[in-house]
Amino acid sequence: MAHIPQPDALPIARTDGENAFGVYLHWPFCLAKCPYCDFNSHVRHQPVDQKRFAAAFVREMETLRARTGPRTVTSIFLGGGTPSLMQPETVAALLDGIARFWSIAPDIEVTLEANPTSVEAGRFRGYRAAGVNRVSLGIQALNDPDLRRLGRMHSVDEAKAAIRLARAIFPRLSFDLIYARPEQSITAWREELKEAIDLAADHLSLYQLTIEEGTPFYNLWKAGKLTTPDPDHAAALYEETQVVTAERGLPAYEISNHAVPGRESQHNLVYWRYGQYVGIGPGAHGRFVENGTRTVTITEKHPETWAKRVERAGHGIVEEERLNGEQEGDEFLMMGLRLREGVDLDRYRRLTGHDLDERRLARLVAQGMIEPVSGNIIRATPDGALVLNTLVAELVA
């Protein structure tokens, strides 16, 4: 059994992102590739050698531990792919490895992503015994026709059964939905969203459908065989999302994430509050301070090639970058302005060595894109959040 605490009450992440340290584990295997997905996921028609991959994960942890030094892990996230295709023994081996190389916070959040098609009661109980205390379900839609259009392999009934099972076993539950789907009306989305909130325990991730180059949906869209909502309709769906979730007690704390106050995802807040994390597994990214400099690591995407690299060299890292203060400041703003709580400009100064340009900031405030919160904290307005890339470019130009 993994040496991971199993708290029943998981608090909000530490507000000081400078002290948070997360571990992300990428399990890259799926039963099928969804037509909208551009994540690093792979279908294997033969059983995956889970013992081999678990050993490679632990070996890469050991290498990264030598680089990060002693840290206290505040959150762990098993993403993918479909991590719920792992046997509980594999999950336990991975969590054991983390506990072997780093200290573990007593109130740690350990999240595992799952698809309804891979949900089994025995497996879920095994994950809980291994130390998983939060599950994130890839539901994506609550009507069967749209599930089929999205290439999902589960039905609405299977999705609801998975939600009920997860709520019975884990202290925390989140699930994902995709909106701005072809031909989706505001009325239909409002009713679907209300149903989702009734099913949800404390957290929802609500993403607009995006057409990513290289996916089957992109090819259909380019050929005129897939129609997505125009920008005005997509914006109206986004605005309705904010209204309904706020009215029902799950307001947005980030552009696409909604939670009962105090039940926000600790691990995602590590990213958005610009904390540090290591990324382990095929295609994983990490960002941690090494010898006083924030270092970016990116591993080999192809699973078997990654495993061979780890077995040969102790890691699968194929790209690295050391960020300077300006790059850190840009990332800090890009991540932090996604949050409703905003960003602390004192920390921006610590990262970059200078303040934001007061004239640019004043202009964006006057345009209704940025608003002061308190002290030296600013945040994007709802209008600003819709054009975040442009907003950050204006701030740092």
Short mmCIF file of N, CA, C and O in Angstrom, two decimals, residues 341 343-346 371-379:
data_model
loop_
_atom_site.label_atom_id
_atom_site.label_comp_id
_atom_site.label_asym_id
_atom_site.label_seq_id
_atom_site.Cartn_x
_atom_site.Cartn_y
_atom_site.Cartn_z
N GLU A 341 -9.26 35.27 -8.53
CA GLU A 341 -8.58 35.98 -7.45
C GLU A 341 -7.53 36.95 -7.97
O GLU A 341 -7.09 37.83 -7.24
N VAL A 343 -3.80 38.37 -9.67
CA VAL A 343 -2.37 38.21 -9.46
C VAL A 343 -1.83 39.34 -8.58
O VAL A 343 -2.34 40.46 -8.59
N ASP A 344 -0.77 39.00 -7.86
CA ASP A 344 -0.12 39.94 -6.96
C ASP A 344 1.03 40.61 -7.70
O ASP A 344 2.01 39.95 -8.08
N LEU A 345 0.93 41.91 -7.92
CA LEU A 345 1.96 42.61 -8.67
C LEU A 345 3.27 42.71 -7.91
O LEU A 345 4.33 42.93 -8.51
N ASP A 346 3.23 42.53 -6.58
CA ASP A 346 4.50 42.47 -5.83
C ASP A 346 5.29 41.23 -6.23
O ASP A 346 6.52 41.28 -6.34
N GLU A 371 -9.15 44.97 -13.66
CA GLU A 371 -9.68 45.71 -12.52
C GLU A 371 -8.82 45.45 -11.29
O GLU A 371 -8.33 44.34 -11.09
N PRO A 372 -8.60 46.49 -10.48
CA PRO A 372 -7.90 46.27 -9.21
C PRO A 372 -8.80 45.54 -8.24
O PRO A 372 -10.03 45.72 -8.25
N VAL A 373 -8.20 44.71 -7.39
CA VAL A 373 -8.98 43.96 -6.40
C VAL A 373 -8.76 44.55 -5.02
O VAL A 373 -9.67 45.09 -4.40
N SER A 374 -7.55 44.45 -4.51
CA SER A 374 -7.19 45.04 -3.22
C SER A 374 -5.68 45.09 -3.15
O SER A 374 -4.99 44.27 -3.76
N GLY A 375 -5.18 46.05 -2.40
CA GLY A 375 -3.73 46.16 -2.27
C GLY A 375 -3.10 46.29 -3.65
O GLY A 375 -3.46 47.16 -4.44
N ASN A 376 -2.19 45.39 -3.96
CA ASN A 376 -1.50 45.43 -5.24
C ASN A 376 -1.92 44.26 -6.13
O ASN A 376 -1.14 43.78 -6.94
N ILE A 377 -3.16 43.82 -5.97
CA ILE A 377 -3.67 42.69 -6.74
C ILE A 377 -4.60 43.19 -7.84
O ILE A 377 -5.45 44.05 -7.61
N ILE A 378 -4.42 42.65 -9.04
CA ILE A 378 -5.29 42.97 -10.17
C ILE A 378 -5.86 41.66 -10.73
O ILE A 378 -5.30 40.59 -10.50
N ARG A 379 -6.93 41.76 -11.48
CA ARG A 379 -7.48 40.59 -12.16
C ARG A 379 -8.10 41.01 -13.48
O ARG A 379 -8.43 42.19 -13.69
#
